CSV table of C-alpha atoms in Angstrom, one decimal:
chain,number,residue,atom,x,y,z
U,1,MET,CA,-9.7,12.2,19.1
U,2,ILE,CA,-10.4,15.9,18.7
U,3,ALA,CA,-8.3,16.3,15.5
U,4,LEU,CA,-9.9,13.3,13.8
U,5,SER,CA,-13.4,14.3,15.0
U,6,ALA,CA,-13.0,17.6,13.3
U,7,TRP,CA,-12.4,15.8,10.1
U,8,ALA,CA,-15.5,13.7,10.8
U,9,PHE,CA,-17.6,16.9,11.0
U,10,ALA,CA,-15.9,18.5,8.1
U,11,SER,CA,-17.9,16.7,5.4
U,12,PRO,CA,-21.6,15.8,5.0
U,13,MET,CA,-23.2,12.4,4.7
U,14,GLY,CA,-22.1,10.7,1.5
U,15,ALA,CA,-18.9,12.7,1.1
U,16,ALA,CA,-16.4,9.8,0.7
U,17,PRO,CA,-16.0,8.1,-2.7
U,18,ASP,CA,-18.8,5.7,-3.5
U,19,ASP,CA,-20.5,6.5,-0.3
U,20,ASP,CA,-23.9,5.8,-1.8
U,21,TYR,CA,-22.8,2.2,-2.5
U,22,HIS,CA,-21.2,1.8,1.0
U,23,LEU,CA,-24.1,3.4,3.0
U,24,VAL,CA,-26.7,1.3,1.1
U,25,SER,CA,-24.6,-1.8,1.9
U,26,ILE,CA,-24.5,-0.8,5.6
U,27,TRP,CA,-28.3,-0.2,5.7
U,28,CYS,CA,-28.9,-3.6,4.0
U,29,SER,CA,-26.7,-5.4,6.6
U,30,THR,CA,-29.1,-4.6,9.4
U,31,GLY,CA,-31.6,-7.4,8.4
U,32,ASN,CA,-34.3,-4.8,9.2
U,33,GLY,CA,-37.1,-4.5,6.6
U,34,SER,CA,-37.7,-0.9,7.6
U,35,PHE,CA,-34.2,0.0,6.2
U,36,CYS,CA,-33.8,-2.5,3.4
U,37,GLN,CA,-36.0,-4.9,1.4
U,38,PRO,CA,-35.5,-7.3,-1.4
U,39,GLY,CA,-35.6,-5.8,-4.9
U,40,SER,CA,-37.1,-7.0,-8.1
U,41,ALA,CA,-33.9,-8.9,-8.9
U,42,ASP,CA,-31.1,-10.5,-6.8
U,43,SER,CA,-28.8,-7.6,-7.6
U,44,THR,CA,-31.2,-4.9,-6.3
U,45,ARG,CA,-32.7,-3.7,-3.0
U,46,PHE,CA,-35.2,-1.2,-1.8
U,47,VAL,CA,-33.6,1.4,0.6
U,48,PRO,CA,-34.4,4.8,2.0
U,49,GLU,CA,-34.1,7.4,-0.7
U,50,ALA,CA,-32.0,9.8,1.4
U,51,VAL,CA,-29.3,7.1,2.0
U,52,LEU,CA,-29.0,6.6,-1.8
U,53,LEU,CA,-29.1,10.2,-2.9
U,54,SER,CA,-27.1,11.8,0.0
U,55,PRO,CA,-24.1,12.4,-2.3
U,56,CYS,CA,-26.3,14.7,-4.5
U,57,PHE,CA,-23.3,17.2,-4.6
U,58,ALA,CA,-20.8,14.6,-6.0
U,59,PHE,CA,-18.5,15.8,-8.8
U,60,PHE,CA,-19.7,19.4,-8.6
U,61,SER,CA,-17.1,21.2,-6.6
U,62,THR,CA,-18.8,24.6,-6.8
U,63,GLU,CA,-22.0,23.1,-5.3
U,64,SER,CA,-22.4,22.9,-1.5
U,65,ALA,CA,-24.0,20.1,0.3
U,66,ALA,CA,-27.2,22.2,0.6
U,67,CYS,CA,-28.9,19.9,-2.0
U,68,GLN,CA,-29.4,17.5,1.0
U,69,ASN,CA,-31.9,19.9,2.4
U,70,THR,CA,-34.4,18.8,-0.3
U,71,LEU,CA,-34.2,15.2,0.8
U,72,ASP,CA,-36.5,13.8,3.4
U,73,PHE,CA,-34.3,11.9,5.9
U,74,GLU,CA,-37.3,10.9,8.0
U,75,THR,CA,-39.4,9.3,5.3
U,76,THR,CA,-40.2,5.6,5.3
U,77,GLU,CA,-40.5,5.4,1.6
U,78,LEU,CA,-38.0,3.1,-0.1
U,79,VAL,CA,-36.6,3.2,-3.6
U,80,GLU,CA,-34.9,0.5,-5.6
U,81,THR,CA,-31.2,0.5,-6.4
U,82,MET,CA,-28.4,-1.7,-7.8
U,83,ARG,CA,-25.8,0.3,-5.8
U,84,GLY,CA,-24.8,-2.0,-3.0
U,85,ASN,CA,-22.9,-5.0,-1.9
U,86,PHE,CA,-25.6,-7.4,-3.1
U,87,VAL,CA,-23.3,-9.8,-5.0
U,88,ASN,CA,-20.5,-9.9,-2.4
U,89,ALA,CA,-18.1,-7.7,-4.2
U,90,TYR,CA,-16.7,-6.6,-0.8
U,91,PRO,CA,-16.2,-8.6,2.4
U,92,PRO,CA,-19.3,-8.3,4.6
U,93,LEU,CA,-17.6,-7.6,8.0
U,94,TYR,CA,-17.2,-3.8,7.8
U,95,TYR,CA,-20.8,-3.4,6.7
U,96,SER,CA,-22.1,-5.7,9.4
U,97,VAL,CA,-20.2,-3.8,12.2
U,98,MET,CA,-21.3,-0.4,10.9
U,99,SER,CA,-25.0,-1.6,10.7
U,100,ILE,CA,-25.1,-1.7,14.5
U,101,PHE,CA,-25.3,2.1,14.4
U,102,VAL,CA,-28.1,2.4,11.8
U,103,SER,CA,-31.3,4.1,13.2
U,104,ASP,CA,-34.2,6.1,12.0
U,105,ASP,CA,-32.0,9.2,12.2
U,106,ALA,CA,-29.6,8.8,9.2
U,107,HIS,CA,-27.5,11.8,10.1
U,108,PHE,CA,-27.0,10.5,13.6
U,109,SER,CA,-26.2,7.0,12.4
U,110,VAL,CA,-23.6,8.3,9.9
U,111,MET,CA,-21.8,10.4,12.5
U,112,ALA,CA,-21.9,7.6,15.1
U,113,MET,CA,-20.1,5.4,12.6
U,114,ARG,CA,-17.5,8.0,11.9
U,115,LEU,CA,-16.8,8.7,15.6
U,116,PHE,CA,-16.7,4.9,16.3
U,117,ASN,CA,-14.0,4.6,13.6
U,118,VAL,CA,-12.1,7.4,15.1
U,119,VAL,CA,-12.3,5.8,18.6
U,120,LEU,CA,-11.3,2.5,17.2
U,121,PHE,CA,-8.2,3.9,15.5
U,122,VAL,CA,-7.1,6.0,18.6
U,123,ALA,CA,-7.7,3.0,20.9
U,124,LEU,CA,-5.7,0.6,18.7
U,125,THR,CA,-2.8,3.0,18.2
U,126,THR,CA,-2.7,3.9,21.9
U,127,ALA,CA,-2.6,0.3,22.9
U,128,LEU,CA,0.2,-0.4,20.5
U,129,TYR,CA,2.1,2.7,21.9
U,130,VAL,CA,1.9,1.3,25.4
U,131,LEU,CA,2.7,-2.3,24.4
U,132,LEU,CA,5.6,-1.7,22.1
U,133,PRO,CA,9.2,-1.4,23.4
U,134,VAL,CA,10.4,2.2,23.5
U,135,THR,CA,12.6,1.7,20.5
U,136,ARG,CA,9.7,0.5,18.4
U,137,ARG,CA,7.5,3.6,19.1
U,138,PRO,CA,9.0,5.8,16.4
U,139,ALA,CA,7.9,3.4,13.7
U,140,LEU,CA,4.3,3.6,15.1
U,141,VAL,CA,4.3,7.4,15.5
U,142,TRP,CA,6.2,8.5,12.4
U,143,GLY,CA,4.7,5.8,10.3
U,144,TRP,CA,1.2,7.3,10.8
U,145,LEU,CA,2.2,10.9,10.8
U,146,ILE,CA,4.1,11.0,7.5
U,147,THR,CA,1.6,9.0,5.5
U,148,THR,CA,-1.9,10.1,6.4
U,149,MET,CA,-2.1,13.8,5.6
U,150,PRO,CA,-4.6,14.5,4.1
U,151,LEU,CA,-6.1,11.3,2.5
U,152,GLY,CA,-5.5,9.0,5.4
U,153,VAL,CA,-7.2,11.2,8.0
U,154,PHE,CA,-10.1,11.9,5.7
U,155,LEU,CA,-10.7,8.1,5.2
U,156,ILE,CA,-10.2,7.1,8.8
U,157,SER,CA,-12.9,9.5,9.9
U,158,SER,CA,-15.3,8.7,7.1
U,159,ASN,CA,-17.8,5.9,6.4
U,160,ASN,CA,-15.6,4.4,3.7
U,161,PRO,CA,-14.3,0.8,4.3
U,162,SER,CA,-10.9,2.0,3.0
U,163,GLY,CA,-10.4,3.6,6.4
U,164,TRP,CA,-10.5,0.2,8.0
U,165,ALA,CA,-8.1,-1.1,5.4
U,166,VAL,CA,-5.6,1.6,6.2
U,167,VAL,CA,-5.8,1.2,10.0
U,168,GLY,CA,-5.8,-2.6,9.8
U,169,VAL,CA,-2.7,-3.0,7.6
U,170,GLY,CA,-0.9,-0.1,9.3
U,171,SER,CA,-1.4,-1.7,12.7
U,172,ALA,CA,-1.1,-5.5,12.1
U,173,TRP,CA,2.6,-5.6,11.5
U,174,LEU,CA,3.5,-3.7,14.6
U,175,ALA,CA,1.1,-5.7,16.7
U,176,LEU,CA,2.7,-8.9,15.4
U,177,LEU,CA,6.2,-7.4,16.2
U,178,SER,CA,5.0,-6.7,19.7
U,179,PHE,CA,3.7,-10.3,19.9
U,180,TYR,CA,7.0,-11.8,18.9
U,181,GLU,CA,9.1,-9.5,21.1
U,182,ALA,CA,6.9,-9.4,24.2
U,183,ARG,CA,8.8,-10.1,27.5
U,184,ASN,CA,5.8,-11.2,29.5
U,185,GLN,CA,2.6,-13.1,28.8
U,186,THR,CA,0.2,-10.2,29.5
U,187,VAL,CA,1.8,-8.1,26.8
U,188,ARG,CA,1.9,-11.1,24.4
U,189,TRP,CA,-1.8,-12.0,24.9
U,190,ILE,CA,-2.9,-8.3,24.4
U,191,SER,CA,-0.7,-8.1,21.4
U,192,ALA,CA,-2.2,-11.2,20.0
U,193,LEU,CA,-5.7,-9.7,20.4
U,194,LEU,CA,-4.6,-6.6,18.6
U,195,VAL,CA,-3.2,-8.7,15.7
U,196,VAL,CA,-6.6,-10.4,15.4
U,197,VAL,CA,-8.5,-7.1,15.5
U,198,ALA,CA,-6.2,-5.4,12.9
U,199,VAL,CA,-6.3,-8.4,10.5
U,200,LEU,CA,-10.1,-8.6,10.7
U,201,MET,CA,-10.4,-4.9,10.1
U,202,ALA,CA,-8.2,-5.1,7.0
U,203,ALA,CA,-9.5,-8.4,5.6
U,204,GLY,CA,-13.1,-7.7,6.5
U,205,SER,CA,-13.2,-4.3,4.7
U,206,ARG,CA,-11.7,-4.8,1.3
U,207,GLY,CA,-10.5,-7.8,-0.7
U,208,ASP,CA,-7.2,-6.1,-1.7
U,209,SER,CA,-6.4,-5.2,1.9
U,210,ALA,CA,-6.9,-8.9,2.8
U,211,LEU,CA,-3.9,-9.5,0.6
U,212,TYR,CA,-2.0,-6.5,1.9
U,213,VAL,CA,-2.3,-7.5,5.5
U,214,VAL,CA,-0.8,-10.9,4.7
U,215,GLY,CA,2.2,-9.1,3.4
U,216,ALA,CA,2.3,-6.9,6.5
U,217,LEU,CA,2.3,-10.0,8.7
U,218,GLY,CA,5.1,-11.5,6.5
U,219,VAL,CA,7.1,-8.3,6.9
U,220,ALA,CA,6.9,-8.5,10.7
U,221,ALA,CA,7.8,-12.2,10.7
U,222,ILE,CA,11.0,-11.4,8.6
U,223,LEU,CA,12.0,-8.6,11.0
U,224,ALA,CA,11.5,-10.8,14.1
U,225,PHE,CA,12.7,-14.1,12.6
U,226,GLU,CA,14.7,-16.5,14.7
U,227,ASN,CA,15.2,-20.2,13.8
U,228,THR,CA,14.0,-21.3,17.2
U,229,ARG,CA,11.2,-23.5,18.4
U,230,ARG,CA,9.7,-20.5,20.3
U,231,PHE,CA,9.5,-18.5,17.1
U,232,TRP,CA,7.8,-21.3,15.1
U,233,LEU,CA,5.3,-21.9,17.8
U,234,LEU,CA,4.5,-18.2,18.0
U,235,SER,CA,4.1,-18.1,14.2
U,236,LEU,CA,0.9,-20.2,14.5
U,237,LEU,CA,-0.9,-17.0,15.2
U,238,PRO,CA,0.1,-15.2,11.9
U,239,LEU,CA,-0.4,-18.4,10.0
U,240,THR,CA,-4.0,-18.6,11.3
U,241,MET,CA,-4.6,-15.0,10.4
U,242,ILE,CA,-3.2,-15.6,6.9
U,243,LEU,CA,-5.7,-18.4,6.4
U,244,ILE,CA,-8.6,-16.1,7.6
U,245,SER,CA,-7.4,-13.3,5.3
U,246,ALA,CA,-7.2,-15.8,2.4
U,247,ALA,CA,-10.8,-16.8,3.0
U,248,PHE,CA,-11.9,-13.1,2.9
U,249,PHE,CA,-9.8,-12.5,-0.2
U,250,PHE,CA,-11.2,-15.3,-2.3
U,251,SER,CA,-14.8,-14.7,-1.2
U,252,ALA,CA,-14.8,-11.1,-2.4
U,253,ARG,CA,-15.5,-10.7,-6.1
U,254,GLN,CA,-13.7,-7.4,-6.0
U,255,THR,CA,-10.4,-9.2,-6.0
U,256,SER,CA,-10.9,-10.5,-9.6
U,257,ALA,CA,-10.0,-7.0,-10.7
U,258,GLY,CA,-6.5,-7.5,-9.2
U,259,ILE,CA,-6.0,-10.5,-11.4
U,260,ASN,CA,-7.8,-9.5,-14.6
U,261,GLY,CA,-7.7,-5.7,-14.3
U,262,PHE,CA,-10.8,-3.6,-13.9
U,263,GLY,CA,-11.8,-3.4,-17.5
U,264,GLY,CA,-14.7,-1.1,-16.8
U,265,GLN,CA,-15.8,-3.1,-13.7
U,266,GLU,CA,-15.4,-0.1,-11.3
U,267,ALA,CA,-18.4,-0.1,-8.9
U,268,GLY,CA,-18.5,3.6,-8.5
U,269,PRO,CA,-18.7,6.5,-11.0
U,270,ALA,CA,-15.3,7.8,-10.0
U,271,ALA,CA,-13.7,6.6,-13.2
U,272,GLU,CA,-15.8,9.2,-15.1
U,273,GLN,CA,-13.6,11.9,-13.6
U,274,ALA,CA,-10.4,10.2,-14.4
U,275,VAL,CA,-7.5,12.0,-16.0
U,276,THR,CA,-7.0,10.4,-19.4
U,277,THR,CA,-4.4,10.6,-22.2
U,278,SER,CA,-4.5,9.4,-25.8
U,279,ASP,CA,-6.7,6.4,-26.3
U,280,SER,CA,-4.2,5.0,-28.7
U,281,LEU,CA,-2.0,3.6,-25.9
U,282,ALA,CA,-1.8,-0.2,-25.9
U,283,GLY,CA,0.7,-3.0,-25.4
U,284,PHE,CA,4.2,-1.9,-24.4
U,285,GLY,CA,3.2,1.8,-24.7
U,286,LEU,CA,0.5,1.4,-22.1
U,287,LEU,CA,2.8,-0.6,-19.8
U,288,ALA,CA,5.5,2.1,-20.1
U,289,TYR,CA,3.1,4.9,-19.5
U,290,ASN,CA,1.7,3.2,-16.3
U,291,LEU,CA,5.2,2.3,-15.1
U,292,LEU,CA,6.4,5.8,-15.4
U,293,ASN,CA,3.3,7.4,-13.9
U,294,ALA,CA,2.5,5.0,-11.0
U,295,PRO,CA,4.1,7.4,-8.5
U,296,SER,CA,1.1,9.8,-9.1
U,297,LEU,CA,-0.9,7.3,-7.0
U,298,TRP,CA,1.5,7.7,-4.1
U,299,THR,CA,1.5,11.5,-4.1
U,300,GLY,CA,-2.3,11.3,-4.2
U,301,ALA,CA,-2.1,10.4,-0.5
U,302,PHE,CA,-0.5,13.8,0.2
U,303,GLY,CA,-2.9,15.9,-1.8
U,304,GLY,CA,-1.9,15.2,-5.4
U,305,TRP,CA,-5.4,13.9,-6.1
U,306,ALA,CA,-8.6,15.7,-4.9
U,307,LEU,CA,-10.5,14.3,-1.9
U,308,GLY,CA,-14.0,13.0,-1.8
U,309,TRP,CA,-15.5,12.1,-5.2
U,310,PHE,CA,-12.4,13.8,-6.8
U,311,ASP,CA,-14.3,17.0,-6.4
U,312,THR,CA,-12.4,18.6,-3.5
U,313,PRO,CA,-9.1,19.9,-4.9
U,314,ILE,CA,-6.3,20.4,-2.4
U,315,PRO,CA,-3.7,23.2,-2.8
U,316,ALA,CA,-0.3,22.3,-4.0
U,317,SER,CA,1.2,23.6,-0.8
U,318,VAL,CA,-0.3,20.6,1.1
U,319,LEU,CA,1.1,18.2,-1.5
U,320,PHE,CA,4.6,19.8,-1.2
U,321,LEU,CA,4.6,19.8,2.6
U,322,GLY,CA,3.3,16.2,2.9
U,323,THR,CA,5.7,14.8,0.3
U,324,ALA,CA,8.6,16.7,1.8
U,325,VAL,CA,7.9,15.3,5.2
U,326,PHE,CA,7.6,11.7,3.9
U,327,VAL,CA,10.8,11.9,1.8
U,328,GLY,CA,12.8,13.7,4.5
U,329,VAL,CA,11.8,11.4,7.4
U,330,GLY,CA,12.0,8.4,5.2
U,331,PHE,CA,15.6,9.1,4.0
U,332,LEU,CA,16.7,9.7,7.6
U,333,GLY,CA,15.2,6.3,8.4
U,334,LEU,CA,17.3,4.7,5.7
U,335,ALA,CA,20.4,5.5,7.7
U,336,VAL,CA,19.2,2.8,10.1
U,337,LEU,CA,19.5,-0.2,7.9
U,338,THR,CA,20.2,-3.9,8.0
U,339,TRP,CA,19.8,-6.5,5.3
U,340,ARG,CA,16.4,-7.5,6.7
U,341,LYS,CA,15.1,-4.0,6.8
U,342,ALA,CA,16.5,-3.3,3.3
U,343,PHE,CA,14.7,-6.4,2.0
U,344,VAL,CA,11.3,-5.6,3.4
U,345,VAL,CA,11.5,-1.9,2.4
U,346,ALA,CA,12.5,-2.8,-1.1
U,347,SER,CA,9.8,-5.5,-1.3
U,348,VAL,CA,7.0,-3.2,-0.2
U,349,GLY,CA,8.3,-0.4,-2.5
U,350,PHE,CA,8.4,-2.8,-5.4
U,351,VAL,CA,4.8,-3.9,-4.8
U,352,LEU,CA,3.7,-0.2,-4.5
U,353,TRP,CA,5.1,0.3,-8.0
U,354,ALA,CA,4.4,-3.0,-9.7
U,355,LEU,CA,0.9,-3.8,-8.5
U,356,PRO,CA,-1.0,-0.7,-9.8
U,357,THR,CA,1.1,-0.9,-13.0
U,358,TYR,CA,0.0,-4.5,-13.6
U,359,VAL,CA,-3.7,-4.0,-12.6
U,360,LEU,CA,-4.0,-1.0,-14.9
U,361,THR,CA,-2.2,-2.5,-17.8
U,362,GLN,CA,-4.0,-5.8,-17.5
U,363,GLY,CA,-7.4,-4.0,-17.7
U,364,GLY,CA,-6.3,-1.7,-20.6
U,365,ASP,CA,-6.4,1.4,-18.3
U,366,LYS,CA,-4.0,4.3,-17.7
U,367,VAL,CA,-2.9,5.9,-14.5
U,368,GLY,CA,-5.8,8.2,-13.5
U,369,GLU,CA,-8.4,5.6,-14.4
U,370,GLN,CA,-9.9,3.0,-12.1
U,371,VAL,CA,-7.1,2.6,-9.6
U,372,GLN,CA,-7.2,5.3,-6.9
U,373,PRO,CA,-4.7,6.4,-4.3
U,374,ARG,CA,-6.8,5.0,-1.5
U,375,TYR,CA,-6.5,1.5,-2.9
U,376,ILE,CA,-2.7,1.5,-2.2
U,377,LEU,CA,-2.6,3.8,0.8
U,378,PRO,CA,-2.4,0.8,3.2
U,379,LEU,CA,0.9,-0.2,1.5
U,380,LEU,CA,2.2,3.4,1.7
U,381,VAL,CA,1.5,3.5,5.5
U,382,LEU,CA,3.3,0.1,5.8
U,383,LEU,CA,6.3,1.5,3.9
U,384,GLY,CA,6.3,4.7,6.0
U,385,GLY,CA,6.6,2.6,9.2
U,386,LEU,CA,9.3,0.3,7.7
U,387,LEU,CA,11.4,3.2,6.7
U,388,VAL,CA,11.8,4.5,10.2
U,389,VAL,CA,11.7,1.2,12.1
U,390,GLN,CA,14.7,0.7,14.4
U,391,VAL,CA,16.7,-2.5,13.8
U,392,GLY,CA,19.6,-3.8,16.0
U,393,ARG,CA,21.5,-1.2,18.0
U,394,LYS,CA,21.2,1.4,15.3
U,395,LYS,CA,19.0,4.3,16.4
U,396,PHE,CA,16.5,6.4,14.5
U,397,SER,CA,15.8,9.9,15.7
U,398,LEU,CA,15.2,13.4,14.4
U,399,GLY,CA,17.2,16.4,15.6
U,400,ARG,CA,15.4,19.4,17.2
U,401,ILE,CA,15.5,21.5,14.0
U,402,GLN,CA,14.2,18.6,11.9
U,403,SER,CA,11.4,17.8,14.4
U,404,THR,CA,10.4,21.5,14.4
U,405,ALA,CA,10.3,21.5,10.6
U,406,VAL,CA,8.1,18.4,10.6
U,407,VAL,CA,5.7,19.8,13.2
U,408,ILE,CA,5.3,23.1,11.3
U,409,ALA,CA,4.9,21.3,7.9
U,410,LEU,CA,2.3,18.8,9.1
U,411,SER,CA,0.4,21.3,11.2
U,412,ALA,CA,0.2,23.8,8.2
U,413,ALA,CA,-0.8,21.0,5.8
U,414,ASN,CA,-3.7,19.9,8.1
U,415,LEU,CA,-4.8,23.5,8.7
U,416,VAL,CA,-5.1,24.2,4.9
U,417,ALA,CA,-6.5,20.8,3.9
U,418,LEU,CA,-9.2,20.8,6.6
U,419,HIS,CA,-10.2,24.3,5.6
U,420,MET,CA,-10.4,23.4,2.0
U,421,ASN,CA,-12.4,20.3,2.7
U,422,MET,CA,-14.9,22.2,4.8
U,423,ARG,CA,-15.2,25.1,2.3
U,424,ARG,CA,-16.1,22.7,-0.5
U,425,TYR,CA,-19.2,21.5,1.3
U,426,ILE,CA,-20.2,24.6,3.3
U,427,THR,CA,-20.5,26.9,0.3
U,428,GLY,CA,-18.9,25.3,-2.6
U,429,ASN,CA,-15.4,26.2,-4.0
U,430,ASP,CA,-16.8,29.1,-5.9
U,431,VAL,CA,-17.1,31.1,-2.7
U,432,PRO,CA,-13.7,32.4,-1.6
U,433,GLY,CA,-12.7,33.7,1.9
U,434,TRP,CA,-11.1,32.4,5.1
U,435,ASN,CA,-14.3,32.9,7.2
U,436,LEU,CA,-16.2,29.6,7.0
U,437,ASN,CA,-19.0,31.1,9.1
U,438,ALA,CA,-19.9,33.6,6.3
U,439,GLY,CA,-22.7,32.5,4.0
U,440,VAL,CA,-23.1,29.0,5.3
U,441,GLU,CA,-25.3,26.9,3.0
U,442,TRP,CA,-24.7,23.6,4.8
U,443,PHE,CA,-23.4,22.3,8.1
U,444,TRP,CA,-24.2,19.7,10.7
U,445,SER,CA,-27.3,20.6,12.8
U,446,GLY,CA,-26.4,21.1,16.4
U,447,ALA,CA,-22.6,21.1,15.8
U,448,PRO,CA,-20.3,24.0,16.8
U,449,ALA,CA,-19.9,26.7,14.2
U,450,PRO,CA,-17.7,25.8,11.2
U,451,MET,CA,-14.9,28.1,12.3
U,452,VAL,CA,-14.9,26.6,15.7
U,453,VAL,CA,-14.6,23.1,14.3
U,454,TRP,CA,-11.8,24.2,12.0
U,455,ALA,CA,-9.8,26.1,14.6
U,456,VAL,CA,-10.2,23.5,17.3
U,457,GLY,CA,-9.3,20.7,14.9
U,458,SER,CA,-6.3,22.5,13.6
U,459,LEU,CA,-5.0,23.3,17.1
U,460,ALA,CA,-5.6,19.8,18.3
U,461,PHE,CA,-3.7,18.3,15.4
U,462,ALA,CA,-0.8,20.8,15.8
U,463,GLY,CA,-0.7,19.9,19.5
U,464,LEU,CA,-0.7,16.2,18.7
U,465,VAL,CA,2.2,16.5,16.3
U,466,THR,CA,4.1,18.7,18.8
U,467,ILE,CA,3.7,16.3,21.7
U,468,LEU,CA,4.5,13.2,19.7
U,469,ALA,CA,7.6,14.8,18.1
U,470,ARG,CA,8.8,15.8,21.6
U,471,GLU,CA,8.3,12.2,22.8
U,472,MET,CA,10.2,10.8,19.9
U,473,THR,CA,13.1,13.2,20.7
U,474,ILE,CA,13.1,12.0,24.3
U,475,ILE,CA,13.0,8.4,23.2
U,476,GLY,CA,16.0,9.0,20.9
U,477,ALA,CA,18.0,10.5,23.7
U,478,VAL,CA,17.2,7.7,26.1
U,479,ALA,CA,18.1,5.1,23.5
U,480,SER,CA,21.5,6.9,23.0
U,481,ASP,CA,22.2,6.9,26.7
U,482,VAL,CA,21.4,3.2,27.0
U,483,ASP,CA,23.6,2.5,24.0
U,484,ASP,CA,26.5,4.5,25.4
U,485,ASP,CA,26.2,2.6,28.7
U,486,GLU,CA,26.3,-0.7,26.9
U,487,LYS,CA,29.4,0.4,25.0
U,488,ALA,CA,31.1,1.4,28.2
U,489,LEU,CA,30.3,-2.0,29.9
U,490,HIS,CA,31.1,-4.1,26.8
U,491,PRO,CA,33.5,-2.1,24.6
U,492,VAL,CA,34.7,-5.1,22.5
U,493,SER,CA,31.3,-6.6,21.7
U,494,ALA,CA,29.9,-3.1,21.1
């Protein structure tokens, strides 16, 4: 809670990509004429100026968020905009839930939404940790830790619907595994509830994540498959969730880009900052370029792409540490392999590579244009969990030295990434120095000093990783003892 809350306070209102679009959509989901009124056309609305213009710092990394000081966050005057979910490009559920927190105080509303998302993620993950068998917990813990630094933690504690997409897809498959493998009805009913919550979060936030969560449910069904009447009866739950996800998917116009390519249909101005190559690429050349460069989108989750509106560059050290942890822990997880696990890992890996390649090529775009790392981050989180999931009697565990290296690497990556994210908004990146309290141009009113937020958040994250790594080491030792006992009692079958 503390670590993610620090990330919530690390950036101003409007800091996540396309936040003007998403905040306007939230305000217009209230049904309150004080916050949103019909525009001169079906595709426009009148909204408070501050909500629309809050990302006044976007794309200018040397400019702090002090430009917000010129905006009147208390005015009742409304301005017209086309930036919003007025033609159902996105599913409406995320915006409707977030609209509960809209009030006359825009800053308070935005922070309430962020902290609610943090609480929701922590509650969902904690519930899964309690419900899952001990041998399944490493997939939950390591799956999140090795895939969410820094892009994941930034999104989860933001106002962007991609945060819900990441949490929903990353949680749904484990909740369904818990549902299939539950040994008592209480655990099964609670797991079923978590499946419903996770699927609604994913499908109700983005059209593409509605498709991803269907794949996540399929992965869990493959891992738990038994050709029994009990299994098929239990599968009525995921089948129902698949139908609900399909309804969200086909109702969102955003999903047409997945079939036809973006072709300039990007809702936000992020594409203007895209890294481009020669405009002469087309046909097979464009396909080959995208196929060979698709992994750039994966490393974007670890700091290879800038945060925010692509205006918050992250040092290469964060990219190196995050990638090293993912690759290292992932390869250890491949030592625990069966044909089912191999199939689902290969399938998700194939989709991670093929899907962005297809979408970009179909739209005539190159890697660096239109498709962003956050679009495929839910699949990366799913892959991270699958790499380390325990199957059969084979155990997954890290040794003491390996665990220590992971703790140090992730703690250092978070410390640096959080500092850089705060520096960009407090003074702009043109002001060097470690002391975030010096020369403050912007920060949340009433919040602790920037250095306090950074220090407490960094220590909390380091403590979190240390405690979880220790718990996973204990779980590995317990699993080994149980396995040794089973071998002693049943030497032939073992």
